[in-house]
PDB file of C-alpha atoms in Angstrom:
ATOM      1  CA  UNK A   1     -54.022  45.726-173.580  1.00 49.00           C
ATOM      2  CA  UNK A   2     -54.113  41.957-173.189  1.00 48.00           C
ATOM      3  CA  UNK A   3     -51.765  39.165-174.262  1.00 49.00           C
ATOM      4  CA  UNK A   4     -53.381  35.774-174.747  1.00 50.00           C
ATOM      5  CA  UNK A   5     -51.915  32.350-175.595  1.00 48.00           C
ATOM      6  CA  UNK A   6     -54.478  29.757-176.653  1.00 50.00           C
ATOM      7  CA  UNK A   7     -54.513  26.123-177.706  1.00 46.00           C
ATOM      8  CA  UNK A   8     -57.220  25.882-180.357  1.00 47.00           C
ATOM      9  CA  UNK A   9     -58.578  22.355-180.909  1.00 44.00           C
ATOM     10  CA  UNK A  10     -62.035  23.401-182.048  1.00 42.00           C
ATOM     11  CA  UNK A  11     -63.370  26.153-184.267  1.00 41.00           C
ATOM     12  CA  UNK A  12     -65.409  27.781-181.515  1.00 34.00           C
ATOM     13  CA  UNK A  13     -65.810  31.491-180.878  1.00 30.00           C
ATOM     14  CA  UNK A  14     -62.937  32.683-178.665  1.00 28.00           C
ATOM     15  CA  UNK A  15     -63.374  35.568-176.251  1.00 29.00           C
ATOM     16  CA  UNK A  16     -60.460  37.399-174.619  1.00 27.00           C
ATOM     17  CA  UNK A  17     -60.132  37.437-170.833  1.00 25.00           C
ATOM     18  CA  UNK A  18     -61.300  40.577-169.037  1.00 23.00           C
ATOM     19  CA  UNK A  19     -58.562  43.144-168.443  1.00 26.00           C
ATOM     20  CA  UNK A  20     -58.567  46.133-166.162  1.00 24.00           C
ATOM     21  CA  UNK A  21     -57.030  48.682-168.524  1.00 26.00           C
ATOM     22  CA  UNK A  22     -59.035  50.342-171.259  1.00 29.00           C
ATOM     23  CA  UNK A  23     -58.593  52.736-174.158  1.00 31.00           C
ATOM     24  CA  UNK A  24     -60.703  55.651-175.199  1.00 33.00           C
ATOM     25  CA  UNK A  25     -63.839  54.722-177.089  1.00 38.00           C
ATOM     26  CA  UNK A  26     -61.856  53.816-180.191  1.00 43.00           C
ATOM     27  CA  UNK A  27     -63.411  52.655-183.444  1.00 65.00           C
ATOM     28  CA  UNK A  28     -60.569  51.073-185.487  1.00 82.00           C
ATOM     29  CA  UNK A  29     -57.192  49.480-184.819  1.00 87.00           C
ATOM     30  CA  UNK A  30     -54.385  47.973-186.889  1.00 89.00           C
ATOM     31  CA  UNK A  31     -53.262  44.348-186.512  1.00 94.00           C
ATOM     32  CA  UNK A  32     -50.678  42.082-188.109  1.00 95.00           C
ATOM     33  CA  UNK A  33     -51.698  38.431-188.497  1.00 97.00           C
ATOM     34  CA  UNK A  34     -49.121  35.760-189.277  1.00 97.00           C
ATOM     35  CA  UNK A  35     -49.409  31.986-189.667  1.00 98.00           C
ATOM     36  CA  UNK A  36     -46.136  30.043-189.499  1.00 98.00           C
ATOM     37  CA  UNK A  37     -46.285  26.424-190.648  1.00 98.00           C
ATOM     38  CA  UNK A  38     -44.159  23.637-189.141  1.00 98.00           C
ATOM     39  CA  UNK A  39     -45.713  20.964-191.364  1.00 98.00           C
ATOM     40  CA  UNK A  40     -43.120  18.184-191.561  1.00 98.00           C
ATOM     41  CA  UNK A  41     -42.663  14.484-190.905  1.00 98.00           C
ATOM     42  CA  UNK A  42     -41.768  12.931-187.563  1.00 96.00           C
ATOM     43  CA  UNK A  43     -38.659  11.544-189.244  1.00 96.00           C
ATOM     44  CA  UNK A  44     -37.371  14.951-190.375  1.00 96.00           C
ATOM     45  CA  UNK A  45     -38.387  16.791-187.210  1.00 97.00           C
ATOM     46  CA  UNK A  46     -38.899  14.543-184.152  1.00 96.00           C
ATOM     47  CA  UNK A  47     -39.814  17.567-181.989  1.00 96.00           C
ATOM     48  CA  UNK A  48     -42.380  19.359-184.160  1.00 96.00           C
ATOM     49  CA  UNK A  49     -43.053  16.890-186.967  1.00 97.00           C
ATOM     50  CA  UNK A  50     -46.789  16.271-187.268  1.00 97.00           C
ATOM     51  CA  UNK A  51     -47.042  13.872-190.220  1.00 98.00           C
ATOM     52  CA  UNK A  52     -46.506  10.152-189.695  1.00 97.00           C
ATOM     53  CA  UNK A  53     -45.989   9.592-193.430  1.00 97.00           C
ATOM     54  CA  UNK A  54     -43.810  11.291-196.013  1.00 97.00           C
ATOM     55  CA  UNK A  55     -45.100  14.565-197.449  1.00 98.00           C
ATOM     56  CA  UNK A  56     -45.760  14.753-201.206  1.00 97.00           C
ATOM     57  CA  UNK A  57     -43.078  16.445-203.277  1.00 96.00           C
ATOM     58  CA  UNK A  58     -45.376  19.391-204.056  1.00 97.00           C
ATOM     59  CA  UNK A  59     -46.544  19.965-200.472  1.00 98.00           C
ATOM     60  CA  UNK A  60     -47.636  23.593-200.032  1.00 98.00           C
ATOM     61  CA  UNK A  61     -50.427  25.899-198.788  1.00 98.00           C
ATOM     62  CA  UNK A  62     -53.158  27.755-200.629  1.00 98.00           C
ATOM     63  CA  UNK A  63     -53.583  31.476-199.957  1.00 97.00           C
ATOM     64  CA  UNK A  64     -54.627  32.372-196.424  1.00 98.00           C
ATOM     65  CA  UNK A  65     -58.114  33.894-196.774  1.00 97.00           C
ATOM     66  CA  UNK A  66     -60.882  35.092-194.482  1.00 97.00           C
ATOM     67  CA  UNK A  67     -62.739  38.092-193.156  1.00 96.00           C
ATOM     68  CA  UNK A  68     -63.361  40.390-190.224  1.00 96.00           C
ATOM     69  CA  UNK A  69     -67.004  40.145-189.167  1.00 96.00           C
ATOM     70  CA  UNK A  70     -69.471  40.451-186.301  1.00 95.00           C
ATOM     71  CA  UNK A  71     -71.046  37.810-184.066  1.00 94.00           C
ATOM     72  CA  UNK A  72     -74.137  37.516-186.273  1.00 94.00           C
ATOM     73  CA  UNK A  73     -72.321  35.278-188.740  1.00 94.00           C
ATOM     74  CA  UNK A  74     -69.694  32.551-189.127  1.00 93.00           C
ATOM     75  CA  UNK A  75     -67.538  31.522-192.072  1.00 92.00           C
ATOM     76  CA  UNK A  76     -67.075  28.018-190.675  1.00 92.00           C
ATOM     77  CA  UNK A  77     -67.541  26.180-187.405  1.00 91.00           C
ATOM     78  CA  UNK A  78     -66.246  22.981-185.839  1.00 88.00           C
ATOM     79  CA  UNK A  79     -69.039  20.401-185.851  1.00 92.00           C
ATOM     80  CA  UNK A  80     -70.984  22.171-188.618  1.00 94.00           C
ATOM     81  CA  UNK A  81     -71.145  21.480-192.342  1.00 96.00           C
ATOM     82  CA  UNK A  82     -68.734  23.328-194.624  1.00 96.00           C
ATOM     83  CA  UNK A  83     -70.109  25.941-197.002  1.00 96.00           C
ATOM     84  CA  UNK A  84     -69.338  25.683-200.710  1.00 97.00           C
ATOM     85  CA  UNK A  85     -66.652  28.335-200.231  1.00 97.00           C
ATOM     86  CA  UNK A  86     -64.955  26.369-197.433  1.00 97.00           C
ATOM     87  CA  UNK A  87     -65.261  23.148-199.477  1.00 97.00           C
ATOM     88  CA  UNK A  88     -63.567  24.742-202.488  1.00 97.00           C
ATOM     89  CA  UNK A  89     -60.704  26.113-200.393  1.00 98.00           C
ATOM     90  CA  UNK A  90     -60.154  22.820-198.531  1.00 97.00           C
ATOM     91  CA  UNK A  91     -60.344  20.598-201.621  1.00 97.00           C
ATOM     92  CA  UNK A  92     -58.689  22.598-204.404  1.00 97.00           C
ATOM     93  CA  UNK A  93     -57.439  25.868-202.891  1.00 97.00           C
ATOM     94  CA  UNK A  94     -59.994  27.880-204.884  1.00 97.00           C
ATOM     95  CA  UNK A  95     -60.960  31.161-203.181  1.00 96.00           C
ATOM     96  CA  UNK A  96     -63.585  32.515-205.590  1.00 96.00           C
ATOM     97  CA  UNK A  97     -66.657  31.176-203.807  1.00 97.00           C
ATOM     98  CA  UNK A  98     -65.508  32.076-200.283  1.00 96.00           C
ATOM     99  CA  UNK A  99     -64.785  35.588-201.590  1.00 95.00           C
ATOM    100  CA  UNK A 100     -68.381  35.700-202.858  1.00 95.00           C
ATOM    101  CA  UNK A 101     -69.654  34.486-199.486  1.00 96.00           C
ATOM    102  CA  UNK A 102     -67.749  37.221-197.663  1.00 95.00           C
ATOM    103  CA  UNK A 103     -69.045  39.812-200.142  1.00 93.00           C
ATOM    104  CA  UNK A 104     -72.602  38.673-199.362  1.00 94.00           C
ATOM    105  CA  UNK A 105     -71.894  39.078-195.635  1.00 95.00           C
ATOM    106  CA  UNK A 106     -70.523  42.575-196.254  1.00 93.00           C
ATOM    107  CA  UNK A 107     -73.622  43.527-198.227  1.00 91.00           C
ATOM    108  CA  UNK A 108     -75.800  42.165-195.413  1.00 92.00           C
ATOM    109  CA  UNK A 109     -73.888  44.280-192.878  1.00 92.00           C
ATOM    110  CA  UNK A 110     -72.318  41.311-191.047  1.00 95.00           C
ATOM    111  CA  UNK A 111     -68.713  41.572-192.320  1.00 94.00           C
ATOM    112  CA  UNK A 112     -66.293  44.403-192.885  1.00 92.00           C
ATOM    113  CA  UNK A 113     -63.646  43.124-195.300  1.00 93.00           C
ATOM    114  CA  UNK A 114     -62.306  40.147-197.252  1.00 95.00           C
ATOM    115  CA  UNK A 115     -58.739  39.130-196.421  1.00 95.00           C
ATOM    116  CA  UNK A 116     -56.268  37.256-198.621  1.00 96.00           C
ATOM    117  CA  UNK A 117     -52.503  36.791-198.708  1.00 96.00           C
ATOM    118  CA  UNK A 118     -50.090  34.269-200.205  1.00 96.00           C
ATOM    119  CA  UNK A 119     -47.410  32.283-198.385  1.00 98.00           C
ATOM    120  CA  UNK A 120     -43.767  33.261-198.597  1.00 97.00           C
ATOM    121  CA  UNK A 121     -42.784  30.051-200.384  1.00 97.00           C
ATOM    122  CA  UNK A 122     -44.308  27.091-202.237  1.00 98.00           C
ATOM    123  CA  UNK A 123     -43.324  24.737-199.429  1.00 98.00           C
ATOM    124  CA  UNK A 124     -44.742  22.930-196.385  1.00 98.00           C
ATOM    125  CA  UNK A 125     -42.754  25.026-193.885  1.00 98.00           C
ATOM    126  CA  UNK A 126     -43.428  28.664-194.673  1.00 98.00           C
ATOM    127  CA  UNK A 127     -45.261  31.763-193.434  1.00 98.00           C
ATOM    128  CA  UNK A 128     -48.206  33.894-194.556  1.00 98.00           C
ATOM    129  CA  UNK A 129     -48.661  37.393-193.134  1.00 97.00           C
ATOM    130  CA  UNK A 130     -51.506  39.889-193.308  1.00 96.00           C
ATOM    131  CA  UNK A 131     -49.906  43.235-192.491  1.00 92.00           C
ATOM    132  CA  UNK A 132     -51.685  46.213-190.911  1.00 87.00           C
ATOM    133  CA  UNK A 133     -55.254  44.927-191.126  1.00 91.00           C
ATOM    134  CA  UNK A 134     -57.718  47.636-190.101  1.00 90.00           C
ATOM    135  CA  UNK A 135     -60.241  46.179-187.676  1.00 93.00           C
ATOM    136  CA  UNK A 136     -63.453  47.956-186.696  1.00 90.00           C
ATOM    137  CA  UNK A 137     -64.950  47.504-183.236  1.00 89.00           C
ATOM    138  CA  UNK A 138     -68.240  46.825-185.033  1.00 90.00           C
ATOM    139  CA  UNK A 139     -66.606  43.828-186.783  1.00 94.00           C
ATOM    140  CA  UNK A 140     -63.999  42.596-184.271  1.00 95.00           C
ATOM    141  CA  UNK A 141     -64.051  38.869-185.120  1.00 96.00           C
ATOM    142  CA  UNK A 142     -61.379  37.303-187.344  1.00 97.00           C
ATOM    143  CA  UNK A 143     -61.875  34.087-189.349  1.00 97.00           C
ATOM    144  CA  UNK A 144     -59.251  32.509-191.626  1.00 98.00           C
ATOM    145  CA  UNK A 145     -58.731  29.359-193.701  1.00 98.00           C
ATOM    146  CA  UNK A 146     -56.025  27.784-195.897  1.00 98.00           C
ATOM    147  CA  UNK A 147     -55.764  24.439-197.687  1.00 98.00           C
ATOM    148  CA  UNK A 148     -53.163  21.853-196.705  1.00 98.00           C
ATOM    149  CA  UNK A 149     -52.141  20.965-200.249  1.00 98.00           C
ATOM    150  CA  UNK A 150     -52.320  18.495-201.783  1.00 98.00           C
ATOM    151  CA  UNK A 151     -54.993  16.753-199.733  1.00 97.00           C
ATOM    152  CA  UNK A 152     -58.555  15.449-200.084  1.00 97.00           C
ATOM    153  CA  UNK A 153     -60.142  18.299-198.033  1.00 97.00           C
ATOM    154  CA  UNK A 154     -57.721  19.203-195.240  1.00 98.00           C
ATOM    155  CA  UNK A 155     -57.145  22.707-193.970  1.00 98.00           C
ATOM    156  CA  UNK A 156     -56.211  24.975-191.105  1.00 98.00           C
ATOM    157  CA  UNK A 157     -58.797  27.455-189.910  1.00 97.00           C
ATOM    158  CA  UNK A 158     -59.909  29.769-187.115  1.00 96.00           C
ATOM    159  CA  UNK A 159     -63.445  30.951-186.495  1.00 94.00           C
ATOM    160  CA  UNK A 160     -64.360  34.221-184.839  1.00 95.00           C
ATOM    161  CA  UNK A 161     -61.223  35.173-182.933  1.00 96.00           C
ATOM    162  CA  UNK A 162     -62.360  38.225-180.935  1.00 96.00           C
ATOM    163  CA  UNK A 163     -59.894  41.127-181.027  1.00 95.00           C
ATOM    164  CA  UNK A 164     -61.952  43.192-178.576  1.00 90.00           C
ATOM    165  CA  UNK A 165     -62.757  42.820-174.904  1.00 79.00           C
ATOM    166  CA  UNK A 166     -65.129  45.550-173.805  1.00 77.00           C
ATOM    167  CA  UNK A 167     -63.376  48.859-174.546  1.00 73.00           C
ATOM    168  CA  UNK A 168     -59.977  47.212-174.979  1.00 82.00           C
ATOM    169  CA  UNK A 169     -58.133  46.021-178.053  1.00 86.00           C
ATOM    170  CA  UNK A 170     -56.382  42.697-177.358  1.00 90.00           C
ATOM    171  CA  UNK A 171     -52.607  43.110-177.505  1.00 88.00           C
ATOM    172  CA  UNK A 172     -51.553  39.656-178.731  1.00 92.00           C
ATOM    173  CA  UNK A 173     -53.064  36.232-179.366  1.00 95.00           C
ATOM    174  CA  UNK A 174     -50.924  33.161-180.067  1.00 95.00           C
ATOM    175  CA  UNK A 175     -52.752  30.024-181.245  1.00 95.00           C
ATOM    176  CA  UNK A 176     -51.241  26.627-182.121  1.00 96.00           C
ATOM    177  CA  UNK A 177     -53.323  25.388-185.074  1.00 97.00           C
ATOM    178  CA  UNK A 178     -54.228  21.787-185.898  1.00 97.00           C
ATOM    179  CA  UNK A 179     -55.306  20.212-189.193  1.00 98.00           C
ATOM    180  CA  UNK A 180     -59.043  19.968-189.931  1.00 97.00           C
ATOM    181  CA  UNK A 181     -61.099  17.851-192.294  1.00 97.00           C
ATOM    182  CA  UNK A 182     -63.815  19.767-194.150  1.00 97.00           C
ATOM    183  CA  UNK A 183     -65.983  16.642-194.270  1.00 96.00           C
ATOM    184  CA  UNK A 184     -66.577  16.845-198.026  1.00 96.00           C
ATOM    185  CA  UNK A 185     -64.097  14.256-199.375  1.00 94.00           C
ATOM    186  CA  UNK A 186     -63.403  10.751-198.029  1.00 92.00           C
ATOM    187  CA  UNK A 187     -59.805  10.440-199.214  1.00 93.00           C
ATOM    188  CA  UNK A 188     -57.343   9.066-196.635  1.00 92.00           C
ATOM    189  CA  UNK A 189     -53.988  10.148-198.065  1.00 94.00           C
ATOM    190  CA  UNK A 190     -52.390  13.398-199.263  1.00 97.00           C
ATOM    191  CA  UNK A 191     -52.750  12.432-202.928  1.00 94.00           C
ATOM    192  CA  UNK A 192     -55.989  10.428-202.777  1.00 93.00           C
ATOM    193  CA  UNK A 193     -58.228  10.857-205.843  1.00 91.00           C
ATOM    194  CA  UNK A 194     -61.468  12.778-205.442  1.00 89.00           C
ATOM    195  CA  UNK A 195     -63.946  10.755-203.330  1.00 90.00           C
ATOM    196  CA  UNK A 196     -67.034  12.820-202.556  1.00 89.00           C
ATOM    197  CA  UNK A 197     -68.339  12.002-199.079  1.00 85.00           C
ATOM    198  CA  UNK A 198     -71.659  10.176-199.505  1.00 82.00           C
ATOM    199  CA  UNK A 199     -74.547  10.067-198.941  1.00 84.00           C
ATOM    200  CA  UNK A 200     -73.964  13.577-197.553  1.00 83.00           C
ATOM    201  CA  UNK A 201     -71.183  15.773-196.254  1.00 91.00           C
ATOM    202  CA  UNK A 202     -69.951  15.317-192.696  1.00 94.00           C
ATOM    203  CA  UNK A 203     -69.344  18.109-190.160  1.00 96.00           C
ATOM    204  CA  UNK A 204     -65.914  19.717-189.965  1.00 96.00           C
ATOM    205  CA  UNK A 205     -63.683  17.818-187.526  1.00 95.00           C
ATOM    206  CA  UNK A 206     -60.159  18.044-186.177  1.00 96.00           C
ATOM    207  CA  UNK A 207     -57.462  15.662-187.458  1.00 96.00           C
ATOM    208  CA  UNK A 208     -55.651  14.886-184.205  1.00 96.00           C
ATOM    209  CA  UNK A 209     -54.256  11.339-184.446  1.00 96.00           C
ATOM    210  CA  UNK A 210     -56.339  10.946-187.615  1.00 94.00           C
ATOM    211  CA  UNK A 211     -55.136  10.149-191.128  1.00 92.00           C
ATOM    212  CA  UNK A 212     -51.484  11.068-191.627  1.00 97.00           C
ATOM    213  CA  UNK A 213     -51.363  13.409-188.600  1.00 98.00           C
ATOM    214  CA  UNK A 214     -50.330  12.909-184.986  1.00 97.00           C
ATOM    215  CA  UNK A 215     -51.388  15.097-182.050  1.00 97.00           C
ATOM    216  CA  UNK A 216     -48.935  17.940-182.691  1.00 97.00           C
ATOM    217  CA  UNK A 217     -49.980  21.332-184.137  1.00 97.00           C
ATOM    218  CA  UNK A 218     -49.193  22.029-187.770  1.00 98.00           C
ATOM    219  CA  UNK A 219     -48.283  25.671-187.144  1.00 98.00           C
ATOM    220  CA  UNK A 220     -48.892  28.792-185.090  1.00 97.00           C
ATOM    221  CA  UNK A 221     -51.111  31.804-185.710  1.00 97.00           C
ATOM    222  CA  UNK A 222     -49.900  35.048-184.119  1.00 97.00           C
ATOM    223  CA  UNK A 223     -52.149  38.112-184.009  1.00 96.00           C
ATOM    224  CA  UNK A 224     -50.348  41.289-182.949  1.00 94.00           C
ATOM    225  CA  UNK A 225     -51.821  44.709-182.138  1.00 91.00           C
ATOM    226  CA  UNK A 226     -50.059  47.572-183.935  1.00 87.00           C
ATOM    227  CA  UNK A 227     -51.873  50.801-183.097  1.00 80.00           C
ATOM    228  CA  UNK A 228     -55.193  52.492-182.606  1.00 77.00           C
ATOM    229  CA  UNK A 229     -56.212  54.335-185.761  1.00 75.00           C
ATOM    230  CA  UNK A 230     -59.121  56.421-184.473  1.00 58.00           C
ATOM    231  CA  UNK A 231     -57.936  59.054-182.010  1.00 46.00           C
ATOM    232  CA  UNK A 232     -61.022  60.911-180.870  1.00 45.00           C
ATOM    233  CA  UNK A 233     -64.449  59.471-181.558  1.00 47.00           C
ATOM    234  CA  UNK A 234     -66.103  62.620-180.174  1.00 50.00           C
ATOM    235  CA  UNK A 235     -64.748  64.512-183.184  1.00 49.00           C
ATOM    236  CA  UNK A 236     -65.825  61.738-185.509  1.00 54.00           C
ATOM    237  CA  UNK A 237     -69.404  61.810-184.262  1.00 53.00           C
ATOM    238  CA  UNK A 238     -69.654  65.308-185.723  1.00 70.00           C
ATOM    239  CA  UNK A 239     -69.055  63.933-189.228  1.00 82.00           C
ATOM    240  CA  UNK A 240     -71.957  62.951-191.459  1.00 86.00           C
ATOM    241  CA  UNK A 241     -71.913  61.394-194.921  1.00 89.00           C
ATOM    242  CA  UNK A 242     -75.118  61.506-196.961  1.00 90.00           C
ATOM    243  CA  UNK A 243     -77.123  60.349-198.797  1.00 91.00           C
ATOM    244  CA  UNK A 244     -76.247  56.712-198.128  1.00 89.00           C
ATOM    245  CA  UNK A 245     -77.136  54.602-200.090  1.00 90.00           C
ATOM    246  CA  UNK A 246     -76.808  56.824-203.150  1.00 92.00           C
ATOM    247  CA  UNK A 247     -76.076  56.718-206.847  1.00 94.00           C
ATOM    248  CA  UNK A 248     -72.534  57.864-206.098  1.00 94.00           C
ATOM    249  CA  UNK A 249     -72.908  61.568-205.299  1.00 94.00           C
ATOM    250  CA  UNK A 250     -72.445  62.226-201.570  1.00 93.00           C
ATOM    251  CA  UNK A 251     -71.695  65.065-199.185  1.00 94.00           C
ATOM    252  CA  UNK A 252     -69.342  64.905-196.213  1.00 93.00           C
ATOM    253  CA  UNK A 253     -70.306  67.389-193.500  1.00 91.00           C
ATOM    254  CA  UNK A 254     -68.101  68.288-190.510  1.00 89.00           C
ATOM    255  CA  UNK A 255     -67.973  70.978-187.858  1.00 84.00           C
ATOM    256  CA  UNK A 256     -66.198  74.197-188.865  1.00 84.00           C
ATOM    257  CA  UNK A 257     -63.793  73.783-185.928  1.00 82.00           C
ATOM    258  CA  UNK A 258     -62.481  70.405-187.102  1.00 84.00           C
ATOM    259  CA  UNK A 259     -62.911  70.020-190.842  1.00 90.00           C
ATOM    260  CA  UNK A 260     -62.154  67.080-193.075  1.00 91.00           C
ATOM    261  CA  UNK A 261     -58.590  66.727-194.338  1.00 91.00           C
ATOM    262  CA  UNK A 262     -59.175  63.931-196.823  1.00 93.00           C
ATOM    263  CA  UNK A 263     -61.428  60.980-197.642  1.00 94.00           C
ATOM    264  CA  UNK A 264     -60.022  57.683-198.939  1.00 93.00           C
ATOM    265  CA  UNK A 265     -62.350  55.218-200.675  1.00 93.00           C
ATOM    266  CA  UNK A 266     -61.646  51.466-200.759  1.00 90.00           C
ATOM    267  CA  UNK A 267     -63.411  48.531-202.365  1.00 85.00           C
ATOM    268  CA  UNK A 268     -64.179  45.413-200.316  1.00 75.00           C
ATOM    269  CA  UNK A 269     -60.851  43.816-201.273  1.00 75.00           C
ATOM    270  CA  UNK A 270     -58.976  46.730-199.695  1.00 76.00           C
ATOM    271  CA  UNK A 271     -57.917  48.449-202.925  1.00 83.00           C
ATOM    272  CA  UNK A 272     -58.022  52.252-202.826  1.00 88.00           C
ATOM    273  CA  UNK A 273     -60.275  53.389-205.659  1.00 93.00           C
ATOM    274  CA  UNK A 274     -60.644  57.127-204.963  1.00 94.00           C
ATOM    275  CA  UNK A 275     -59.212  59.985-202.881  1.00 94.00           C
ATOM    276  CA  UNK A 276     -60.712  63.380-202.092  1.00 95.00           C
ATOM    277  CA  UNK A 277     -58.641  66.196-200.559  1.00 94.00           C
ATOM    278  CA  UNK A 278     -60.369  69.068-198.763  1.00 93.00           C
ATOM    279  CA  UNK A 279     -57.939  71.712-200.018  1.00 91.00           C
ATOM    280  CA  UNK A 280     -59.948  74.726-198.834  1.00 90.00           C
ATOM    281  CA  UNK A 281     -60.761  73.281-195.395  1.00 89.00           C
ATOM    282  CA  UNK A 282     -64.478  73.726-195.966  1.00 91.00           C
ATOM    283  CA  UNK A 283     -66.947  72.102-193.581  1.00 91.00           C
ATOM    284  CA  UNK A 284     -68.604  70.412-196.578  1.00 92.00           C
ATOM    285  CA  UNK A 285     -66.958  68.296-199.268  1.00 94.00           C
ATOM    286  CA  UNK A 286     -68.738  66.885-202.320  1.00 94.00           C
ATOM    287  CA  UNK A 287     -67.715  63.347-203.236  1.00 95.00           C
ATOM    288  CA  UNK A 288     -68.492  61.982-206.724  1.00 96.00           C
ATOM    289  CA  UNK A 289     -68.250  58.182-206.978  1.00 96.00           C
ATOM    290  CA  UNK A 290     -70.531  57.762-209.980  1.00 95.00           C
ATOM    291  CA  UNK A 291     -67.648  56.241-211.947  1.00 95.00           C
ATOM    292  CA  UNK A 292     -67.556  53.225-209.603  1.00 95.00           C
ATOM    293  CA  UNK A 293     -69.556  50.041-210.019  1.00 93.00           C
ATOM    294  CA  UNK A 294     -72.581  49.455-207.818  1.00 92.00           C
ATOM    295  CA  UNK A 295     -71.688  47.812-204.522  1.00 90.00           C
ATOM    296  CA  UNK A 296     -70.316  48.336-201.033  1.00 89.00           C
ATOM    297  CA  UNK A 297     -67.308  50.596-200.366  1.00 90.00           C
ATOM    298  CA  UNK A 298     -65.437  51.811-197.308  1.00 89.00           C
ATOM    299  CA  UNK A 299     -64.679  55.510-196.876  1.00 91.00           C
ATOM    300  CA  UNK A 300     -61.942  56.467-194.431  1.00 88.00           C
ATOM    301  CA  UNK A 301     -62.494  59.988-193.112  1.00 89.00           C
ATOM    302  CA  UNK A 302     -59.429  61.796-191.767  1.00 88.00           C
ATOM    303  CA  UNK A 303     -60.032  65.075-189.922  1.00 87.00           C
ATOM    304  CA  UNK A 304     -57.640  68.007-189.449  1.00 85.00           C
ATOM    305  CA  UNK A 305     -56.889  66.948-185.844  1.00 78.00           C
ATOM    306  CA  UNK A 306     -55.792  63.483-187.033  1.00 76.00           C
ATOM    307  CA  UNK A 307     -58.855  61.575-185.853  1.00 77.00           C
ATOM    308  CA  UNK A 308     -60.117  58.940-188.258  1.00 78.00           C
ATOM    309  CA  UNK A 309     -63.203  56.878-188.898  1.00 79.00           C
ATOM    310  CA  UNK A 310     -64.306  54.453-191.572  1.00 81.00           C
ATOM    311  CA  UNK A 311     -67.863  54.403-192.878  1.00 84.00           C
ATOM    312  CA  UNK A 312     -69.495  51.875-195.144  1.00 86.00           C
ATOM    313  CA  UNK A 313     -71.328  53.312-198.149  1.00 90.00           C
ATOM    314  CA  UNK A 314     -73.535  51.654-200.733  1.00 91.00           C
ATOM    315  CA  UNK A 315     -73.717  52.725-204.364  1.00 93.00           C
ATOM    316  CA  UNK A 316     -76.775  51.523-206.262  1.00 92.00           C
TER     317      UNK A 316
END
């Protein structure tokens, strides 16, 4: 395992340092991700205060949202233009479009799941925690975003934090986060009216000693490894699920020496939508998902020996 402490002043892809220890060839692990805000004025908190002007009375954060994905895609990037989804989060705390963008990445095979959680309190100093996120080694990068509210288009964000290093799951990453400007609104103050950046949007940039902020971080993101979820990938390789894509009727085939215990089906928002128990310990189990809407789903396969794997299936 590896513990990493980083100072993040740009939304660049972060790779963990090489470590000498390694795990088995695991496929999924559980992580807890927590962002703790210290957003306050220099007057109220001379040590950590990061705002040189008074905060608005309704200062708060929008939901922390994001995705786990692979290196073929990015949700946002320092020095690049914001997508419509990033713009909507940064300006008004609206997550609908970024959810659609993540869904498109999932359909294209470049993302694994959409993430969203609320903050503990409607306040500037508070915490948001994503508990027990399941991360696949095929989609080991974590990207997140939340609006600094109210504001013209200010946010905190991370892009492509890598939770893998070779065959190793990173143990802990601690990142001081700084405010960013999405480059889509030209307002200068927390409560500035809407002022669309013209003639065109500007690239995302960091707000260090810019606007109402000094050079101090606005909070800390802590990513903590919980446990490996897949025990023995050799057993998992003997599992097949077919046909895929399908119209919803599928067969799960295992070896007779290590049969399926149960299959759990989740939608892309992480909600469990079906469960199939292999009560007779047969080496084949029929799975009927024809009652579900067309789209992408995740099926967690749990074998009798406790080994687990998650497969993506498409219903059309």
